[in-house]
Amino acid sequence: MSQFGQIGFTEEQIDVLNGAETFCRDHAPIGTVRALITSDLGYDDKVWAQIGALGWLGIAIPETYGGLGLSLTEVVPVCEQMGRRMMASPFLSTSLAAQALIVGGTLAQKSKILPQIAQGKAASLALSERNQAWDLTRCDVQARRTQGGYVLTGTKTLVLDLEAAEWIIVSANLDQKACLFIVEKEQILETAMRREILIDETKRGWEWVLDGTEITEEACLDKSKMDAAFKHIHLTATLLFAAELTGGAQACIDYTVEYLNTRKQFDKLIGSFQALKHPVVDAFVEYQKARSLLYMAAFNFYKPEQGEVATRMAFVQADKTLSFAADRSIQFHGGFGFTYDCDAHLYRRRAIFNTSQYGDRHYHKTKLADLLL
Amino acid sequence: MKKTEISSEVQAFSTEAEAWFAENTPAYPDFMLPLTFMEVGTDQQFDFLRDWQRKVYEAGFLGAAWPKAYGGGGLSQAHQDAATAVMRKRKVPIMLNAIGLGWAGPLILDMGTEAHKQKYIKNILSAEDMWCQGFSEPEHGSDLGNAQLSAVKDGDEYVLNGSKIWTTHGHYAKYMILLARTNPSSANKYAGLSFFLAPMKIDGIETHKIRKLTGEHGFTQTFFTNARIPADGLMGAEGQGWKVAMQTLMYERNAKGGQAGGTFITENDPLEILELARMAKRGGEPVLKDPIIREKLVEFMIDAQAFRLNAARAQIPPLNQDCPQAIPLMSKLIHTEYTRRINEFALSLQGAKAGYYVGEPNAIDDGYWHRGYLNAFSATIGGGTSQIQRNIIGEHALGLPKTR
Ligand SMILES: Cc1cc2nc3c(=O)[nH]c(=O)nc-3n(C[C@H](O)[C@H](O)[C@H](O)COP(=O)(O)OP(=O)(O)OC[C@H]3O[C@@H](n4cnc5c(N)ncnc54)[C@H](O)[C@@H]3O)c2cc1C
C-alpha cells in the first residue's frame, strides 16, 4: 500500500486551515449564505475583497508572479472550510483558472495575469459544453485563425462565475485539437450570456454564446502544453471539489446531530433511535475517512502517479460521504426536512452539483481501476 | 540515561530479535494455524502455539518490559515494542495466552498484591497457566453491566453460582478474570459488581465446549455451582468491578500500555485479495475485466487506504482538532467490518469453487477465505458488537443521546 503515499501536512497548511476556519465561520453564517442565494451577484464583494487581501488567491501562485509560492496543498484547507460553511465566492473558479495558466500559459500571459489574480482579481474557466460529459478535450466550440488572431464559434455552458471574472480561459478546437484561449471581460457581450438555473443555488453558472468573439494571437495558451494543462485542470478541480464536499460533510453531519439532539418524539430525543443514530454514525465514519484521504491527496498531489490516485480516491470518498450524509439529513428532519427552510437540501444540492462537473464517484472509480488493477 | 543511548540499546535488541526470529520461527505445520487467539480450535493447534509462546518467552522477547522479579525481562517498553514489531513484520505465529498477556497480566501488575504477582506473572508469560475471561453471560452480553453471576462472601472465600459463556480458552484455562455480582440489591446495576482472579480447576466449575460456526471448538460455557474461590482474588474493593473491567478494556485497546507484547491476531495485508482477483476467471475471461468487480476492488482499496491514513492522521493533532477521540473510537468498527466484507467478497471471486470448504483439496487457498469470512464475525461480535460500537461512537464522539 505504500505506493499510495503517506499522509502529511505543512506548517503553512495548518496556518491556512486555522485562518480559513475562523474566517469562513465568521463571514458565512447560514443566514448570510441564504441571503446571498437570492442576490444577483451571488457573493459578497466586500468579503471577496477581504479574501484577496488575505492573499489566499496567491497561495499556489509562484513568488515570481506575485504569489506566496506555496502549492495546492495549502489551497485545500481554504476550499474545505468554504465548503463547510457554503461560503459563496469565485475562489474555486479563480484558483482553477490560475492553475490553468501556471501549467499551460505563456510567460507573457503568466506575467500579466497571475500577479493580478494574486492581488484578488477573479477569473474563471469555460470548458463545459452540451455534448461533453466530462472529457475536457472534446470540444464543439471552434477556434478559427484570422489575421492576427482567432475567432471563436459555439456555445459554452456551466461557466461558473462568468460575471465576476476578469479573464475566462476557454477551450476550443484548433486544427482538430482542444486548446485553451484567454478571453477578457471586455470581449464578452452581455447579450451572449444567460444565467443558468443551477441545483446549487449558492453558485452562479452561465451559458455563453461565443459566436464571433475575436481574440488576438497572444490569447492562445502555449500549444505545446495543452495535454498537461487539461490533465492538471481536471485533477485540480477534482481535488478542490473534493475539499468542498468534505467540508460540507462535516457541517451536514453537525447539522443533523443537532436536530437529533433536540427533536423529541414518543417522549424521547429522536437521536436515541438507532434507526437514526447508526446511519449518522456511519456518515461520520465515512467523513473521517474522507478527511484522511483528502489531506493525503493534498500532501501528495504533485507526485506523478500517487497524486492522481490519491486525488481520485479523495473525491470518491467525499462524494460518497456527503451524498449519503445529506440524503439522510433530509430524511431525518421529517416534514421539516422537506422544506426549503431546512438546510439539509442545501448540502444535498451542493453534493449533486460538485459531483456533476468533473466526474462523479463512479467515473473516478473507473479511472482508478485503470490505474490500479 | 540519554535518549540516544536508550534507542541504540533498543536498536540492538531489535537486531537480536530479528536474528532470533529468523532462526527460530517454526515452519508452517501441516494443519492450519488460527489467525487469532479466539480461533484456537484443536489440541494440535493449542500445543503448537503453547510451545511457541514458551520459546519466545524464554528467548526474552515476551514480557521484556515486565519486572524481572516476577519473571519479566526488566527492560523498557520500547524494547518490548521493538520485539513485537519484529513479530508483526515477520508474521510469526500468534501468542496463545492472549487474555493473560493482554488483560490479566497488566491488571495484576497494576493492582495485584505481591503474592499475586509472584504467583501468576511468570506462568502467564510461559503459557504454563492459561487465562480466560468470564464477562459475558447467557442472558447478558452487550448489556455487560447487568451480569448476574452471584458471588457471596463466606469467611475467606466467595461462593459462586451462575454461568458465563463464550469463554475463549475456557476449556484450557487454569484461571479466569471474572466479573460477578456481590450485591444483588445495589441502587444501580454497575455498583453491585466485583472483579476477581478466580481458579478454574476447582470443584463446582465445569466447562462445556461450544462448537463454533466453523465447526471447530473454541469457547465454552462455564457453569459455577457453589464453587468456592479464595477471597484474596478480589481486585479492588467490592462494588468496584465495573471500574476494574473498564480498566482491562483499556489494556485491550492498548490505550494504557503495559501489555506483555507479541501479537494475538495475524495482521494480513488488507489487499491480499488482489492476488486472488488476478488469478480468478469467469466464463474463461479474467474477472478483472468485469467492471462491477473492478469497481468493488477499487472501493476496497480506498477503504484500506483510508483506515491506514486514519491511524496516521490521529497522530497529527492539527488535522483532528474537531474530535480527537473519533478515530481511535471507530478503528475497531472500521477494521473488523472491512475484514468481514472483503473476505465475503473474496468468495464471490471463486465461482463454483466458493462452494468448497477447508479440507477439500479442490478449494482455493485451502479454504482460507471461507474460514476468514466465518471467523471474521468473531471480531464484529466479540469485544463489543459493531452495533454497540456504533452506539459508543454516536454517544461519545457525536454526543447523541443514549440508547436504552
Ligand atoms: C469469538 C468470540 C469470543 C468471545 N470471547 C469471550 C470471552 O473470552 N469472554 C467473554 O466474557 N465474552 C466473550 N465473547 C462474548 C462477546 O463479548 C459477546 O458475544 C458480545 O458482547 C455480545 O453479547 P451477546 O452474545 O450476548 O449478544 P447480544 O448482546 O444478545 O446481542 C444480540 C444482537 O443484538 C445487538 N444488540 C444488543 N444490544 C444492543 C443495543 N443496545 N443496541 C443495538 N444493538 C444491540 C447486538 O449487536 C447483536 O447483534 C466472545 C464472543 C465471540 C464471538
Tab-separated table of C-alpha atoms in Angstrom, chain A residues 53-270:
chain	number	residue	atom	x	y	z
A	53	ALA	CA	-6.327	40.923	0.845
A	54	LEU	CA	-5.643	37.755	2.843
A	55	GLY	CA	-3.556	36.530	-0.072
A	56	TRP	CA	-5.397	33.232	-0.454
A	57	LEU	CA	-5.709	33.624	-4.210
A	58	GLY	CA	-1.932	33.772	-4.418
A	59	ILE	CA	-1.241	30.758	-2.210
A	60	ALA	CA	-0.402	28.468	-5.115
A	61	ILE	CA	0.981	31.176	-7.412
A	62	PRO	CA	4.784	31.264	-7.674
A	63	GLU	CA	6.563	34.153	-5.977
A	64	THR	CA	7.918	35.356	-9.330
A	65	TYR	CA	4.331	36.110	-10.304
A	66	GLY	CA	3.437	37.843	-7.086
A	67	GLY	CA	2.068	34.847	-5.193
A	68	LEU	CA	3.079	33.174	-1.957
A	69	GLY	CA	4.897	30.388	-3.764
A	70	LEU	CA	3.154	27.607	-1.883
A	71	SER	CA	1.002	24.983	-3.592
A	72	LEU	CA	-2.435	23.402	-3.842
A	73	THR	CA	-1.551	21.528	-0.668
A	74	GLU	CA	-2.250	24.786	1.134
A	75	VAL	CA	-5.288	25.712	-1.002
A	76	VAL	CA	-7.179	22.588	0.032
A	77	PRO	CA	-7.981	23.793	3.567
A	78	VAL	CA	-9.436	27.025	2.168
A	79	CYS	CA	-11.822	25.130	-0.107
A	80	GLU	CA	-12.605	22.702	2.682
A	81	GLN	CA	-13.615	25.472	5.058
A	82	MET	CA	-15.502	27.396	2.370
A	83	GLY	CA	-17.355	24.202	1.524
A	84	ARG	CA	-18.096	23.621	5.171
A	85	ARG	CA	-19.837	26.980	5.503
A	86	MET	CA	-21.107	27.006	1.908
A	87	MET	CA	-19.429	30.370	1.556
A	88	ALA	CA	-20.067	31.722	-1.925
A	89	SER	CA	-17.258	33.369	-3.881
A	90	PRO	CA	-15.358	32.946	-7.151
A	91	PHE	CA	-12.436	31.488	-5.180
A	92	LEU	CA	-12.532	27.995	-6.647
A	93	SER	CA	-13.037	29.207	-10.251
A	94	THR	CA	-10.240	31.715	-9.903
A	95	SER	CA	-7.886	29.164	-8.383
A	96	LEU	CA	-8.573	26.785	-11.250
A	97	ALA	CA	-8.023	29.455	-13.887
A	98	ALA	CA	-4.733	30.403	-12.242
A	99	GLN	CA	-3.658	26.757	-12.295
A	100	ALA	CA	-4.505	26.522	-15.985
A	101	LEU	CA	-2.240	29.478	-16.630
A	102	ILE	CA	0.552	28.202	-14.393
A	103	VAL	CA	0.728	24.921	-16.261
A	104	GLY	CA	-0.362	25.982	-19.750
A	105	GLY	CA	0.235	29.712	-20.036
A	106	THR	CA	2.986	31.576	-21.850
A	107	LEU	CA	5.453	33.695	-19.945
A	108	ALA	CA	3.693	36.859	-21.100
A	109	GLN	CA	0.272	35.583	-20.021
A	110	LYS	CA	1.509	34.499	-16.656
A	111	SER	CA	3.374	37.749	-16.047
A	112	LYS	CA	0.353	39.796	-16.925
A	113	ILE	CA	-2.471	37.917	-15.231
A	114	LEU	CA	-1.139	35.920	-12.287
A	115	PRO	CA	0.011	38.946	-10.253
A	116	GLN	CA	-3.431	40.478	-10.610
A	117	ILE	CA	-5.127	37.271	-9.500
A	118	ALA	CA	-2.773	37.112	-6.534
A	119	GLN	CA	-3.998	40.613	-5.686
A	120	GLY	CA	-7.615	39.499	-5.681
A	121	LYS	CA	-8.961	39.696	-9.225
A	122	ALA	CA	-11.360	36.932	-10.260
A	123	ALA	CA	-11.013	34.601	-13.237
A	124	SER	CA	-12.759	31.509	-14.473
A	125	LEU	CA	-12.789	28.660	-16.946
A	126	ALA	CA	-15.251	27.932	-19.744
A	127	LEU	CA	-14.835	24.245	-20.551
A	128	SER	CA	-18.268	22.648	-20.437
A	129	GLU	CA	-20.430	22.177	-23.471
A	130	ARG	CA	-23.745	20.489	-24.056
A	131	ASN	CA	-22.209	17.320	-25.502
A	132	GLN	CA	-19.141	16.981	-23.458
A	133	ALA	CA	-19.707	14.699	-20.492
A	134	TRP	CA	-16.511	15.186	-18.517
A	135	ASP	CA	-13.985	14.738	-21.282
A	136	LEU	CA	-12.427	18.179	-21.271
A	137	THR	CA	-10.664	17.709	-24.577
A	138	ARG	CA	-13.881	17.027	-26.504
A	139	CYS	CA	-14.930	20.407	-27.841
A	140	ASP	CA	-17.541	21.503	-30.340
A	141	VAL	CA	-16.557	25.132	-29.925
A	142	GLN	CA	-14.194	26.029	-32.742
A	143	ALA	CA	-11.322	28.471	-32.954
A	144	ARG	CA	-10.634	29.676	-36.484
A	145	ARG	CA	-7.471	31.525	-37.432
A	146	THR	CA	-7.923	35.075	-38.673
A	147	GLN	CA	-5.403	37.710	-39.498
A	148	GLY	CA	-3.584	38.369	-36.244
A	149	GLY	CA	-5.688	36.091	-34.114
A	150	TYR	CA	-8.661	33.760	-33.802
A	151	VAL	CA	-12.399	33.907	-33.925
A	152	LEU	CA	-14.481	31.591	-31.743
A	153	THR	CA	-17.812	29.957	-32.568
A	154	GLY	CA	-20.059	27.766	-30.459
A	155	THR	CA	-21.597	27.797	-27.014
A	156	LYS	CA	-20.160	27.099	-23.577
A	157	THR	CA	-22.324	26.004	-20.673
A	158	LEU	CA	-21.961	25.900	-16.900
A	159	VAL	CA	-19.407	28.663	-16.948
A	160	LEU	CA	-19.044	29.407	-13.260
A	161	ASP	CA	-18.604	32.993	-12.099
A	162	LEU	CA	-18.564	34.348	-15.647
A	163	GLU	CA	-19.892	37.683	-14.489
A	164	ALA	CA	-17.242	38.091	-11.812
A	165	ALA	CA	-14.275	37.052	-13.926
A	166	GLU	CA	-11.775	39.450	-15.465
A	167	TRP	CA	-10.421	36.656	-17.641
A	168	ILE	CA	-12.025	33.456	-18.834
A	169	ILE	CA	-9.973	30.577	-20.090
A	170	VAL	CA	-11.933	28.951	-22.881
A	171	SER	CA	-11.379	25.609	-24.508
A	172	ALA	CA	-11.919	25.344	-28.251
A	173	ASN	CA	-10.842	23.112	-31.075
A	174	LEU	CA	-7.993	24.450	-33.137
A	175	ASP	CA	-6.891	22.220	-36.015
A	176	GLN	CA	-8.930	19.373	-34.523
A	177	LYS	CA	-7.228	19.567	-31.163
A	178	ALA	CA	-8.555	21.109	-27.962
A	179	CYS	CA	-6.684	24.202	-26.995
A	180	LEU	CA	-7.095	26.944	-24.377
A	181	PHE	CA	-7.607	30.661	-25.030
A	182	ILE	CA	-7.954	33.676	-22.822
A	183	VAL	CA	-10.991	35.888	-23.312
A	184	GLU	CA	-11.054	39.171	-21.452
A	185	LYS	CA	-14.059	40.565	-19.693
A	186	GLU	CA	-14.492	43.426	-22.162
A	187	GLN	CA	-14.828	40.969	-25.024
A	188	ILE	CA	-17.939	39.339	-23.607
A	189	LEU	CA	-21.201	40.688	-24.949
A	190	GLU	CA	-23.846	40.970	-22.295
A	191	THR	CA	-26.410	39.574	-24.731
A	192	ALA	CA	-24.284	36.476	-25.186
A	193	MET	CA	-24.646	35.480	-21.524
A	194	ARG	CA	-27.602	33.716	-19.968
A	195	ARG	CA	-27.650	32.803	-16.289
A	196	GLU	CA	-28.439	29.145	-15.919
A	197	ILE	CA	-30.542	27.664	-13.166
A	198	LEU	CA	-28.253	25.509	-11.056
A	199	ILE	CA	-29.230	22.964	-8.461
A	200	ASP	CA	-26.696	24.506	-6.096
A	201	GLU	CA	-28.141	27.957	-5.668
A	202	THR	CA	-25.064	29.267	-3.896
A	203	LYS	CA	-23.195	29.065	-7.208
A	204	ARG	CA	-23.544	31.138	-10.352
A	205	GLY	CA	-23.287	29.492	-13.754
A	206	TRP	CA	-23.790	30.824	-17.263
A	207	GLU	CA	-24.431	29.755	-20.781
A	208	TRP	CA	-22.206	31.765	-23.057
A	209	VAL	CA	-22.585	32.066	-26.819
A	210	LEU	CA	-19.121	32.719	-28.149
A	211	ASP	CA	-20.061	33.241	-31.787
A	212	GLY	CA	-17.987	35.980	-33.297
A	213	THR	CA	-15.693	36.515	-30.296
A	214	GLU	CA	-12.392	37.741	-31.712
A	215	ILE	CA	-9.173	37.296	-29.799
A	216	THR	CA	-5.566	38.017	-30.545
A	217	GLU	CA	-2.744	35.623	-31.335
A	218	GLU	CA	-1.394	36.243	-27.809
A	219	ALA	CA	-4.618	34.955	-26.262
A	220	CYS	CA	-3.742	31.357	-27.087
A	221	LEU	CA	-2.042	29.415	-24.326
A	222	ASP	CA	1.158	27.509	-25.015
A	223	LYS	CA	0.031	24.873	-27.547
A	224	SER	CA	2.807	22.508	-26.573
A	225	LYS	CA	1.482	22.282	-23.028
A	226	MET	CA	-2.155	21.537	-23.664
A	227	ASP	CA	-2.167	17.863	-22.669
A	228	ALA	CA	-0.562	18.664	-19.359
A	229	ALA	CA	-2.840	21.652	-18.839
A	230	PHE	CA	-6.083	19.743	-19.391
A	231	LYS	CA	-4.956	16.964	-17.109
A	232	HIS	CA	-3.881	19.405	-14.425
A	233	ILE	CA	-7.173	21.289	-14.604
A	234	HIS	CA	-9.092	18.043	-14.304
A	235	LEU	CA	-7.151	16.835	-11.274
A	236	THR	CA	-7.066	20.221	-9.589
A	237	ALA	CA	-10.819	20.601	-9.953
A	238	THR	CA	-11.260	17.083	-8.617
A	239	LEU	CA	-9.121	17.909	-5.595
A	240	LEU	CA	-10.770	21.242	-4.809
A	241	PHE	CA	-14.313	19.968	-5.319
A	242	ALA	CA	-13.442	17.044	-3.045
A	243	ALA	CA	-12.296	19.555	-0.431
A	244	GLU	CA	-15.606	21.427	-0.635
A	245	LEU	CA	-17.531	18.164	-0.356
A	246	THR	CA	-15.538	17.009	2.644
A	247	GLY	CA	-16.014	20.290	4.475
A	248	GLY	CA	-19.693	20.136	3.587
A	249	ALA	CA	-19.961	16.633	5.037
A	250	GLN	CA	-18.658	17.795	8.382
A	251	ALA	CA	-21.200	20.608	8.559
A	252	CYS	CA	-24.041	18.452	7.328
A	253	ILE	CA	-23.376	15.826	9.996
A	254	ASP	CA	-23.167	18.521	12.693
A	255	TYR	CA	-26.450	19.960	11.469
A	256	THR	CA	-28.169	16.563	11.583
A	257	VAL	CA	-26.771	15.694	15.005
A	258	GLU	CA	-28.105	18.942	16.385
A	259	TYR	CA	-31.609	18.045	15.287
A	260	LEU	CA	-31.298	14.526	16.665
A	261	ASN	CA	-30.304	16.091	19.958
A	262	THR	CA	-33.261	18.475	20.196
A	263	ARG	CA	-36.285	16.961	18.422
A	264	LYS	CA	-38.428	14.660	20.555
A	265	GLN	CA	-40.963	12.028	19.549
A	266	PHE	CA	-42.549	9.367	21.750
A	267	ASP	CA	-41.163	11.431	24.665
A	268	LYS	CA	-37.620	10.667	23.572
A	269	LEU	CA	-34.942	12.558	21.724
A	270	ILE	CA	-35.006	11.091	18.237
